[in-house]
Coordinates of C-alpha atoms and ligand atoms in Angstrom, one line a residue:
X15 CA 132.9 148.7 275.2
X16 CA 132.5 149.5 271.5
X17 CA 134.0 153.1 271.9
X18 CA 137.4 151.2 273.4
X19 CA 140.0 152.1 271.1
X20 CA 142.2 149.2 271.3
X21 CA 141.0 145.8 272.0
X22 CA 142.3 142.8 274.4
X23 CA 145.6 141.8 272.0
X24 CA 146.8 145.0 271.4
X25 CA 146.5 145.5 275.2
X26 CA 148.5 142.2 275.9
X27 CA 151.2 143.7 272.9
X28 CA 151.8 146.7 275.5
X29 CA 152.3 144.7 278.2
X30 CA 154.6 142.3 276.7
X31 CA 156.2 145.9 275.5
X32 CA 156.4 147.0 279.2
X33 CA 157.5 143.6 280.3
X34 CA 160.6 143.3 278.1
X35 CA 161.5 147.2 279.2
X36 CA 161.0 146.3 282.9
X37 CA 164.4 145.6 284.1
X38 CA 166.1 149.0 282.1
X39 CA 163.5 151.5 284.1
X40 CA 164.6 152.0 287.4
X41 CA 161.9 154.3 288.1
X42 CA 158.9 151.6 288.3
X43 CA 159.3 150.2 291.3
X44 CA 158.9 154.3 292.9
X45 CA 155.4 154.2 290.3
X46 CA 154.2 150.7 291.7
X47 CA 154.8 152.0 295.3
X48 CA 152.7 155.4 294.6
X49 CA 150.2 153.0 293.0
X50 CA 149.7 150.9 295.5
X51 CA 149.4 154.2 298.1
X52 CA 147.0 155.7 295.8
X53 CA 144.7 152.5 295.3
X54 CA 144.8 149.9 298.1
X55 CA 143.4 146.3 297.8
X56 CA 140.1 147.7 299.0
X57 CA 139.5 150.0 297.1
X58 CA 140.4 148.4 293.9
X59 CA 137.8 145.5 295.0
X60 CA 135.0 148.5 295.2
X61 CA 136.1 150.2 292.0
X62 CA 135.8 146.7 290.2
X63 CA 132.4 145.8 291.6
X64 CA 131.5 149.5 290.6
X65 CA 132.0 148.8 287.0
X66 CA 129.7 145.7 286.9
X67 CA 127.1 147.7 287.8
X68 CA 128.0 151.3 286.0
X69 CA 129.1 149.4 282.9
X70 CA 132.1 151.1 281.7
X71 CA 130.8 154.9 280.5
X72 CA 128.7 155.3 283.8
X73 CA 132.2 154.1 285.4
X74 CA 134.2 156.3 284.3
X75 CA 131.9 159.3 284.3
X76 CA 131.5 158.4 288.3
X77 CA 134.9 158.0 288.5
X78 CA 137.6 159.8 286.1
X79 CA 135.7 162.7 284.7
X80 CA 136.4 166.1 286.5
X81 CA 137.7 163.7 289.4
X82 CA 141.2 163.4 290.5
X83 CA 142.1 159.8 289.4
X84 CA 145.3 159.0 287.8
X85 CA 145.1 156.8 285.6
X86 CA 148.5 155.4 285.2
X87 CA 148.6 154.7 289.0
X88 CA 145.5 152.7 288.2
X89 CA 146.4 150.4 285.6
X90 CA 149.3 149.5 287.6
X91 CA 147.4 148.7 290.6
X92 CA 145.8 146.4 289.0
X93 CA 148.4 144.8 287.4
X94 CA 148.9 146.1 284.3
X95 CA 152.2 147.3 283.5
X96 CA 152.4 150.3 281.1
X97 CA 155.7 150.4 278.7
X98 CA 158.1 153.6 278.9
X99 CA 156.1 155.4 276.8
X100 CA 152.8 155.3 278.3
X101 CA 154.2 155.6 282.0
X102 CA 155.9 159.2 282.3
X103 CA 154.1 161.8 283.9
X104 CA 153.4 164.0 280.9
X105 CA 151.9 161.4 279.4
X106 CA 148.0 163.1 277.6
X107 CA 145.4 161.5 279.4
X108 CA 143.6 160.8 275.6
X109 CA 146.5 158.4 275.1
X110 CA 145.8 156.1 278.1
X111 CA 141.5 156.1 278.3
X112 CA 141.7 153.4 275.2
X113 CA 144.3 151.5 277.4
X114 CA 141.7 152.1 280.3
X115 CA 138.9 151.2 278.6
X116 CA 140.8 148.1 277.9
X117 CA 141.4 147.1 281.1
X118 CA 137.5 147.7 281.9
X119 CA 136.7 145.0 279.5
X120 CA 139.3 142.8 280.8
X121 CA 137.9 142.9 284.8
X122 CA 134.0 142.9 283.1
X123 CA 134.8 139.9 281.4
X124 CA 135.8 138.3 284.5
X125 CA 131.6 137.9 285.5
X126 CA 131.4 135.3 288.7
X127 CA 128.6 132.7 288.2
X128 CA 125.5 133.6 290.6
X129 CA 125.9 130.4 292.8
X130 CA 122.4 130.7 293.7
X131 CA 120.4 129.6 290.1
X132 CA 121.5 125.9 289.7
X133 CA 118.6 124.0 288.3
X134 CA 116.2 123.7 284.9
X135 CA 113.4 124.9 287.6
X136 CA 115.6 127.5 288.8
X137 CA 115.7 128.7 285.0
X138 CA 111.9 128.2 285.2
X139 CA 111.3 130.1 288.1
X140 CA 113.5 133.1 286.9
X141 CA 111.5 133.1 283.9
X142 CA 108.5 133.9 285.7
X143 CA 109.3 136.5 287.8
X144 CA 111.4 138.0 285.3
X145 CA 109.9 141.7 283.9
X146 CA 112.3 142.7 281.6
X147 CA 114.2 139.5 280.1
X148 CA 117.2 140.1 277.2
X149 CA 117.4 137.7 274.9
X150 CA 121.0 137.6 272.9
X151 CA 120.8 135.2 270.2
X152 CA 122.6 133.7 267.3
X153 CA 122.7 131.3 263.9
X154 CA 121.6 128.3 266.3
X155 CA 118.3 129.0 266.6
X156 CA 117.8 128.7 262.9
X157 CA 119.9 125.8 262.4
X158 CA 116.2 124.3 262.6
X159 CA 114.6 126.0 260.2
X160 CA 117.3 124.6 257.5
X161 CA 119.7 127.8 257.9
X162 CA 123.2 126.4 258.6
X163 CA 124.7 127.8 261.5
X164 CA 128.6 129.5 261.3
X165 CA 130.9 127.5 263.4
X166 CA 129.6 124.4 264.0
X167 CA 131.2 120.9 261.9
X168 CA 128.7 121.2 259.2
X169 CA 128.4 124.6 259.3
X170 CA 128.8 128.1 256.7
X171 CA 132.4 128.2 257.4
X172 CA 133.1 124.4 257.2
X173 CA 131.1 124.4 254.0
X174 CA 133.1 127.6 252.5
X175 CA 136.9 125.9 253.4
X176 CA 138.6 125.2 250.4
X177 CA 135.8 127.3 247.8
X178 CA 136.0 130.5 246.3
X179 CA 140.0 130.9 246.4
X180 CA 139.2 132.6 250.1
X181 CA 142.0 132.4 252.6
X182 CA 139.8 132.2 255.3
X183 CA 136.3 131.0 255.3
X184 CA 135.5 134.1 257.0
X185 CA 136.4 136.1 254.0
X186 CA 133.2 135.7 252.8
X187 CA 132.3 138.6 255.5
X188 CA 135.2 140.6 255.4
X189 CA 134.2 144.2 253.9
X190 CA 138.2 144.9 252.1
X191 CA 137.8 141.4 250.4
X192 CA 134.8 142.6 249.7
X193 CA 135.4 145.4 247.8
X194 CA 138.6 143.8 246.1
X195 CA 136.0 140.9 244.8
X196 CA 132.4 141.5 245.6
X197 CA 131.3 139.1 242.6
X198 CA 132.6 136.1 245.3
X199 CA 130.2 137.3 248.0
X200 CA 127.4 137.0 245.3
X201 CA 128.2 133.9 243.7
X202 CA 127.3 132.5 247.1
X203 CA 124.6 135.4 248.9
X204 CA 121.7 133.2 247.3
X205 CA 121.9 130.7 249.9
X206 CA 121.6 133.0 252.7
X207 CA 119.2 135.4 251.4
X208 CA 116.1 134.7 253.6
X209 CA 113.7 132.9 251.0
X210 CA 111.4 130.3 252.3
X211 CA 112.2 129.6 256.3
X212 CA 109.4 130.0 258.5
X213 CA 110.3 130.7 262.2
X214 CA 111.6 128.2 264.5
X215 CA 109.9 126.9 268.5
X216 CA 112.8 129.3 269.3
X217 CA 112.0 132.4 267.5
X218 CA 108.5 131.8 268.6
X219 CA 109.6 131.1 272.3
X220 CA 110.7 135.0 272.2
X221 CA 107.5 136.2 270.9
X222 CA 105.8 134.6 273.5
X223 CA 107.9 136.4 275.8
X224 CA 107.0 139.8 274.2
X225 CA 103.2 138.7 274.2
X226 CA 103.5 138.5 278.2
X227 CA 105.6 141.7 278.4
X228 CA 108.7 140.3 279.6
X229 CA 111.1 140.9 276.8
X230 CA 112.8 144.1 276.7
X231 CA 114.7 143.1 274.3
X232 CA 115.6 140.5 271.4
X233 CA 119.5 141.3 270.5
X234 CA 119.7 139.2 267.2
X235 CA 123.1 138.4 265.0
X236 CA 121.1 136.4 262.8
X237 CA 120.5 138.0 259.6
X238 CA 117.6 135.7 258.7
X239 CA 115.0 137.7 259.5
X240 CA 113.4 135.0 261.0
X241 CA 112.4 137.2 264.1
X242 CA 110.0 139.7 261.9
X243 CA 108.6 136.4 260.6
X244 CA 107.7 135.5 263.8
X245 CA 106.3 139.1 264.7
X246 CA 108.5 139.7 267.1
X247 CA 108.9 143.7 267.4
X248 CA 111.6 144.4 270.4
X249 CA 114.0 142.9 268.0
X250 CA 117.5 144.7 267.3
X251 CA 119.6 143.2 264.6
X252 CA 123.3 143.9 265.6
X253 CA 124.9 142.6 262.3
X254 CA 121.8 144.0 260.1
X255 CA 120.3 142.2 257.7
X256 CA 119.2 141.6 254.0
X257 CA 116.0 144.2 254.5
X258 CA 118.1 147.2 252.9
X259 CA 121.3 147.5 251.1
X260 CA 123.6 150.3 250.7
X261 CA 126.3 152.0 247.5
X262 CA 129.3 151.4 249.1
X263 CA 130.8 154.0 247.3
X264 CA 131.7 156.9 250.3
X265 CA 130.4 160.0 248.1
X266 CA 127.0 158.0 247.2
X267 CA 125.5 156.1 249.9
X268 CA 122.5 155.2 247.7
X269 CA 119.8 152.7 249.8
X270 CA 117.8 150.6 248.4
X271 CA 115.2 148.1 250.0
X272 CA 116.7 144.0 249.9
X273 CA 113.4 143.3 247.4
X274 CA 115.4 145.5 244.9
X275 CA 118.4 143.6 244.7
X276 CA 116.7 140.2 245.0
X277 CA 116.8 139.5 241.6
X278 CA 120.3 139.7 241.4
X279 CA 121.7 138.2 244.3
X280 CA 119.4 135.1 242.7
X281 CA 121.0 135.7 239.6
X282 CA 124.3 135.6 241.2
X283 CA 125.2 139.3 239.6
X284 CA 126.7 142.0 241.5
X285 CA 123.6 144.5 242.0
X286 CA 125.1 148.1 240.9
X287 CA 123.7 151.6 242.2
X288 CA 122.1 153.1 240.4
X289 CA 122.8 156.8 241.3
X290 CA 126.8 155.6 240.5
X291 CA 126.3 154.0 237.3
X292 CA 124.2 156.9 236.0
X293 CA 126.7 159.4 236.7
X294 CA 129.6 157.9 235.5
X295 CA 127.6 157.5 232.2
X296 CA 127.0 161.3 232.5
X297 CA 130.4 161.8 233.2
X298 CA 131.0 159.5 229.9
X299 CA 128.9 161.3 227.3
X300 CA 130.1 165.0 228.9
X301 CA 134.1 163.5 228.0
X302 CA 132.3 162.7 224.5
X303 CA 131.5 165.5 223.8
X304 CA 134.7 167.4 225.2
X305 CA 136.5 164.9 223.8
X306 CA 135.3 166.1 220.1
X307 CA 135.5 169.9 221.2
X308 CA 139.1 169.1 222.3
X309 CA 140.0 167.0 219.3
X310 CA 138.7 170.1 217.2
X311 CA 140.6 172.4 219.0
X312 CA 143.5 170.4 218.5
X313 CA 144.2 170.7 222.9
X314 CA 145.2 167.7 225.5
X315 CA 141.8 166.7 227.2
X316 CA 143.6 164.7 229.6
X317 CA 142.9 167.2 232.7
X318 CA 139.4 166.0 232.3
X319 CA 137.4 164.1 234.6
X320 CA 138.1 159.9 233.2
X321 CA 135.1 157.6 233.9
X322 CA 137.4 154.9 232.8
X323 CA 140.0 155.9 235.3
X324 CA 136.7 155.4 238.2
X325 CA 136.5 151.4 236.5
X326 CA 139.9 150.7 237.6
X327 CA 139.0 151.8 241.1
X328 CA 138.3 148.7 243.7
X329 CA 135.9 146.7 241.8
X330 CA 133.6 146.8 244.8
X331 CA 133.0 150.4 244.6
X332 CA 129.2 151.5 243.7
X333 CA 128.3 148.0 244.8
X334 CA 125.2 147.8 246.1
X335 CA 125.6 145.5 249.3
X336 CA 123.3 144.3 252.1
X337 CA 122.9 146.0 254.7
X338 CA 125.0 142.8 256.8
X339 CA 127.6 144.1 259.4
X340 CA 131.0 142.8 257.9
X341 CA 134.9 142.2 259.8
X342 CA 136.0 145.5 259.6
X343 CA 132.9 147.6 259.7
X344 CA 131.9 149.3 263.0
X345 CA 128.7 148.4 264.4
X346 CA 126.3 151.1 264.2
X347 CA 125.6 153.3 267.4
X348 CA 122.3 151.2 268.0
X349 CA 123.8 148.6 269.5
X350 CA 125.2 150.5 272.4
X351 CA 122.7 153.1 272.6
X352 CA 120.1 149.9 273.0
X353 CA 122.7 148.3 275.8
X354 CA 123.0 151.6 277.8
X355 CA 119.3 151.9 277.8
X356 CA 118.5 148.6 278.8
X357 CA 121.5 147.9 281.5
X358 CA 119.1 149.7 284.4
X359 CA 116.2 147.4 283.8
X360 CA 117.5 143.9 282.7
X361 CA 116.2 141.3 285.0
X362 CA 117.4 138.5 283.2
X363 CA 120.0 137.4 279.8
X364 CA 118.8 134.4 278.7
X365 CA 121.6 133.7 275.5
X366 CA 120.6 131.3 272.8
X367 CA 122.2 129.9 269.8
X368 CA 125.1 131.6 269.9
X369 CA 129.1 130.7 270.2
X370 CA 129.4 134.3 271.6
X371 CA 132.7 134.4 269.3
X372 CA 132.1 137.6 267.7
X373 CA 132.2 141.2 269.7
X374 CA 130.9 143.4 270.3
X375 CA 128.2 141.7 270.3
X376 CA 129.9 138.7 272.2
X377 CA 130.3 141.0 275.0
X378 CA 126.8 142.1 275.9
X379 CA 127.4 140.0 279.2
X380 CA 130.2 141.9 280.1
X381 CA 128.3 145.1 279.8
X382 CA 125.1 144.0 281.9
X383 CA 125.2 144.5 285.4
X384 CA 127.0 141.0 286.3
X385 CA 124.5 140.7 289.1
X386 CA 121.8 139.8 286.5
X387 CA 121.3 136.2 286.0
X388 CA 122.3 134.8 283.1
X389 CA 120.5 131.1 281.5
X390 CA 122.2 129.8 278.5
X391 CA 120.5 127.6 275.9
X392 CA 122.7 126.1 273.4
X393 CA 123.9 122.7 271.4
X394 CA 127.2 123.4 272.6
X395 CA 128.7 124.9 276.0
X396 CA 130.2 128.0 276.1
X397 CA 133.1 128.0 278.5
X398 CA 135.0 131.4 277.7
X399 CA 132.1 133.7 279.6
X400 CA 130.2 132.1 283.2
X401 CA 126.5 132.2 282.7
X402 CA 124.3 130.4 285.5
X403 CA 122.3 127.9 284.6
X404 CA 123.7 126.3 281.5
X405 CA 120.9 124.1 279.2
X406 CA 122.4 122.4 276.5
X407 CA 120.4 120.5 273.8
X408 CA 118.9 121.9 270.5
X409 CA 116.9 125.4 271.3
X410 CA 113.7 124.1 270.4
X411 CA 113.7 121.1 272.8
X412 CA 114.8 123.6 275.8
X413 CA 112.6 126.0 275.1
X414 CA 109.6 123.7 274.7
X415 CA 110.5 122.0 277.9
X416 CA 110.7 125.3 279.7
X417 CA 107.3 126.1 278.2
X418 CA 105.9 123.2 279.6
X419 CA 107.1 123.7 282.7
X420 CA 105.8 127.2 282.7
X421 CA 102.5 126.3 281.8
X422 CA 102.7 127.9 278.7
X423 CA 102.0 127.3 275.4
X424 CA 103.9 128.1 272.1
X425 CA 102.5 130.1 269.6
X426 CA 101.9 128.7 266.4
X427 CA 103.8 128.7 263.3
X428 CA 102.1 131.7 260.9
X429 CA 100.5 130.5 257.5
X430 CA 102.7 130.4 254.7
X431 CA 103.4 134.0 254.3
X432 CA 104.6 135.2 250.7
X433 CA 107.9 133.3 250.6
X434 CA 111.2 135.4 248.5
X435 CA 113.2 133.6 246.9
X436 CA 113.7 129.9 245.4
X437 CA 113.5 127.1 247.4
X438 CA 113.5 123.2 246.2
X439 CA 110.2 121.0 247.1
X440 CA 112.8 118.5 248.7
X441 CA 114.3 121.2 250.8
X442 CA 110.5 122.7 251.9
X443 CA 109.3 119.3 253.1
X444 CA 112.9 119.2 255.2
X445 CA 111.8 122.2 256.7
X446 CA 108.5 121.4 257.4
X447 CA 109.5 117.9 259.0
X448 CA 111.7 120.2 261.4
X449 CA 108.7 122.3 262.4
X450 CA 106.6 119.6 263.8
X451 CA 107.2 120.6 267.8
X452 CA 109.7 118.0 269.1
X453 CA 109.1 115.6 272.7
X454 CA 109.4 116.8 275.7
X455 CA 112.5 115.1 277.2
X456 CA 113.8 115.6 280.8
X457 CA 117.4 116.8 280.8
X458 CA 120.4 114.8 282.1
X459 CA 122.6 117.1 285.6
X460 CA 126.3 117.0 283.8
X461 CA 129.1 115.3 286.4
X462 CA 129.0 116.6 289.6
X463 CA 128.4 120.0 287.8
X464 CA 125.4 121.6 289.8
X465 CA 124.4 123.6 286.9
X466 CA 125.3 122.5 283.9
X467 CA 121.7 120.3 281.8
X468 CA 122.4 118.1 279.3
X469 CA 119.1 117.4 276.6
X470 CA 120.0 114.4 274.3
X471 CA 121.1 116.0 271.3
X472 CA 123.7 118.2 273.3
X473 CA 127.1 118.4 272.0
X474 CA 129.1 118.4 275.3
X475 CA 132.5 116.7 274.2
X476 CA 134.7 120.0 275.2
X477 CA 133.0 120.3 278.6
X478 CA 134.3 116.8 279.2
X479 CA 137.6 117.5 277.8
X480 CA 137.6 120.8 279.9
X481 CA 136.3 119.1 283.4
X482 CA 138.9 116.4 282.8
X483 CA 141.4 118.5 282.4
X484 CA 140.7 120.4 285.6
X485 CA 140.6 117.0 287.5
X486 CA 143.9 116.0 286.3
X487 CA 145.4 119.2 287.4
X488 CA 143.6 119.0 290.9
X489 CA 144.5 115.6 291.2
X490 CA 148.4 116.5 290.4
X491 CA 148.1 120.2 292.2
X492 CA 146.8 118.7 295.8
X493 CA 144.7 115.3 295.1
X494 CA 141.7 117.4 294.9
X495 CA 138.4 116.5 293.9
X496 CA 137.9 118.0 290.2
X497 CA 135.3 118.3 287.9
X498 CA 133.0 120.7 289.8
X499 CA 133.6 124.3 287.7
X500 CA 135.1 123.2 284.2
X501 CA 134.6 126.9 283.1
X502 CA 137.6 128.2 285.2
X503 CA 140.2 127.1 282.5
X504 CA 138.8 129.2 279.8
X505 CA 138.0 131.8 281.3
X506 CA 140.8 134.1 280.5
X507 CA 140.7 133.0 276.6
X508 CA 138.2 135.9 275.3
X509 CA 139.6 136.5 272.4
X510 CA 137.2 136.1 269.8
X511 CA 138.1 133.9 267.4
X512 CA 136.0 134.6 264.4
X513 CA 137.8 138.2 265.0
X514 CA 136.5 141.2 266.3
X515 CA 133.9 142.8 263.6
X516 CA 136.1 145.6 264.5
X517 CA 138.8 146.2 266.6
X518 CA 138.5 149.6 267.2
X519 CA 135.3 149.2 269.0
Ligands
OAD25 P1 128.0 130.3 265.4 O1 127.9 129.4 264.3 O2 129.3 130.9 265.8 O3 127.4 129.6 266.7 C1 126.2 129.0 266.6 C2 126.0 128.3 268.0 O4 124.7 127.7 268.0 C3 127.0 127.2 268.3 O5 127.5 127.3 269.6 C4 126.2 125.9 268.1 O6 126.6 124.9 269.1 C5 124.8 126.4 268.5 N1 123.7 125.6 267.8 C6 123.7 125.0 266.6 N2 122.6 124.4 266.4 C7 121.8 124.6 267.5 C8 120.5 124.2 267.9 N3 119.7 123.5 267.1 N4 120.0 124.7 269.1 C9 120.8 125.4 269.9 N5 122.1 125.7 269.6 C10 122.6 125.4 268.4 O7 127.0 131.5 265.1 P2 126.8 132.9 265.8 O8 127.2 132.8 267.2 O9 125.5 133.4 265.5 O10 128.3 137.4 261.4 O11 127.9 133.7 265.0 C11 128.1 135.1 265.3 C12 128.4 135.9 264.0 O12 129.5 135.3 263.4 C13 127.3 135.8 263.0 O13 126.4 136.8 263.2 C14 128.1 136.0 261.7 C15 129.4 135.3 261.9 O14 130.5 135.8 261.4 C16 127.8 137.9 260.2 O15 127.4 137.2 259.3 C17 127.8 139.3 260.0
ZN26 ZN1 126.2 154.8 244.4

């Protein structure tokens, strides 16, 4: 939950504490036995199923708050061993929520498929009856439109390794290496800056489903602002965007709309506030002046107030920067707010174009009711969370087979609106070659994999890898039969690997 206080590593880090102290404490056994007494088997099962359908605030408002529920005895019921520490009886109940909160994630994460929806036309059918369909989606569904995605071989990341000095391609985001070097983000923020993509079948995919009143909700990480571009309007964008940008000086906060710092971030400058650069030069000519009056007088003026002495503070202080959630900057309360209004009403999380590598927003389907179907479309399979019906293949060929199938057509691409930004000819005619709307081509049933579709371009190498790995270890284990849930491997390895945008959420 982004209000958790420690996330899944620093929760292992206490185990492996409590696990080394284990044999020394002579009193856990007499705590695993009262554990036990206080939460049997049963009653475990119920309190887990109750927290895939409370989510974890409702849960432990039902559960903890002005109840009698011990909390140590129930982390150790369910197998989590606290160290010394954490396990004595005085122990301040504010200390162990963030350790409970923890453990939440860890049984949400582990979401059971729905063995029911199987099929493309189950994914169809769902589609239709669907009300109130969440869409989560990510940089694939603008890979398209000529935006390079993140992760993927010829992606941001693999295009960064090796440039700008930057230890990790990722850098690039990070808000510290940020402020210790802003001019590296905007030597390279003019080839993200949205300039002349028009929206892909995807985007406009979603904005048919808001034209028949079925989305409730468009949870974007793109910060392409393709989605307003397709005039979709139930759009929230969890990592922000370009549309505004912010001093990031503490004490100034300035905003200013993207269109203001256009020009620079074209120019590859670093865009200054404003407000910041007008006081220090206040604060400049005021030290002139007292300067001469204290030169006169013959006193020290070193007391004063030393705009040069602000200069040698983090170069990326009074920056202004985009308004693009960075590693190490909390998410802003929307993105929860938007999830604890939408969890009662969700019908249906259809996830597109995204590794889900990055939480919080990576963990939406942990925090939906797990009983909600889940369909994902994406070039890649993603084997660290179940979803349902997995359709792999690029977004726009899913999406305009689904259409078809639904009877529905796409809308069409807007006229040229008023593009920002530079763009070659070369590079518009690219774009506009990927807009024409691609075949309709029947998908392929993976293996014996009931519901796993693969569309030709479908990258499915680590599903392979992952359902022959399973068959080896059946066939070793007890001559078993393999291959049928390739998922099952993963599923304990949530960790996200492009790191948590922050871990204290
Ligand atoms: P990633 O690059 O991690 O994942 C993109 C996913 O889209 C991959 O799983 C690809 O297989 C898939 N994909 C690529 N082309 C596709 C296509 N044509 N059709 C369907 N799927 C396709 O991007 P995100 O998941 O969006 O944060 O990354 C999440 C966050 O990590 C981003 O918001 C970004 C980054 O750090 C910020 O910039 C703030
Ligand atoms: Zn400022």
């Amino acid at each position: 939950m982004p209000a958790s206080e420690i996330d899944s590593d620093e929760l292992e880090e206490l185990e492996q504490a409590a696990e080394q102290e284990e044999l020394e404490d002579a009193d856990l056994q007499a705590l695993i036995d009262e554990a036990e007494a206080a939460f049997p088997e049963e009653r475990i099962k119920e309190l887990k199923r109750s927290v895939q359908e409370l989510g974890i605030r409702g849960w432990v408002q039902h559960h903890v708050i002005g109840k009698k529920f011990n909390i140590q005895h129930f982390l150790i019921a369910v197998g989590v061993l606290l160290p010394k520490e954490l396990r004595d009886s005085d122990v301040p109940v504010e200390a162990l929520v963030p350790v409970l909160k923890a453990v939440l994630i860890r049984l949400l994460r582990q979401r059971e498929r729905l063995a029911q929806y199987n099929t493309p036309d189950d994914a169809v059918n769902l589609i239709k009856t669907a009300r109130n369909i969440v869409v989560l989606t990510g940089a694939g569904i603008s890979v398209s439109c000529g935006i390079p995605d993140f992760r993927s071989r010829d992606g941001i990341y693999a295009s960064l390794a090796g440039k700008y000095d930057l230890d990790e391609p990722e850098n690039m985001f990070d808000k510290e290496y940020f402020m210790q070097q802003p001019s590296v983000f905007f030597d390279f923020a003019h080839s993200i800056f949205p300039s002349n993509f028009k929206p892909s079948p995807s985007h406009r995919f979603i904005k048919l489903l808001e034209d028949k009143e079925k989305l409730l909700r468009n949870y974007t990480q793109n910060i392409d602002t393709l989605e307003k571009a397709a005039g979709i309007t139930r759009v929230l964008h969890c990592h922000g965007s370009f549309a505004t940008a912010t001093c990031t000086d503490p004490a100034c906060r300035h905003k200013v709309q993207g269109s203001e710092i256009k020009d620079a971030i074209f120019k590859q400058d670093v865009p200054q506030c404003r407000v910041c650069q007008k006081r220090k030069q206040d604060a400049r000519s005021k030290q002139g002046r007292s300067k001469k009056q204290k030169t006169t007088g013959g006193a020290s003026w070193k007391d004063q107030e030393d705009p040069d002495e602000e200069d040698d503070a983090l170069p990326g202080l009074g920056v202004m920067k985009p308004d693009i959630t960075f590693f190490g900057e909390k998410l802003d309360s929307s993105f929860e707010n938007a999830l604890n209004a939408d969890r009662p009403h969700a019908d249906l999380i259809i996830v597109m174009g995204t590794s889900l590598q990055v939480a919080p927003v990576a963990e939406l389907l942990t925090y939906m009711p797990h009983r909600i179907p889940v369909i994902l479309i994406n070039k890649t399979p993603i084997l660290h969370f179940q979803t349902d019906i997995m359709l792999l293949g690029s977004s726009d060929q899913v999406v305009q087979y689904l259409c078809t199938k639904l009877g529905w057509e796409l809308p069409k691409p807007d006229p040229v609106k008023e593009a920002v930004g530079a763009d070659s000819e070369a590079k518009k005619q690219e774009l506009s070659r990927h807009r024409v709307a691609p075949a309709i081509v029947e998908p392929a049933r993976f293996d014996q994999a009931s519901y796993i579709w693969l569309w030709p371009d479908a990258e499915a190498d680590t599903l392979r890898c992952a359902a022959q790995a399973e068959s080896q270890s059946d066939d070793s284990e007890q001559g078993g039969n393999g291959g049928e849930n390739p998922d099952k491997e993963e599923e304990e390895d949530t960790t996200p690997a492009g790191g948590n945008m922050d871990a204290a959420q």
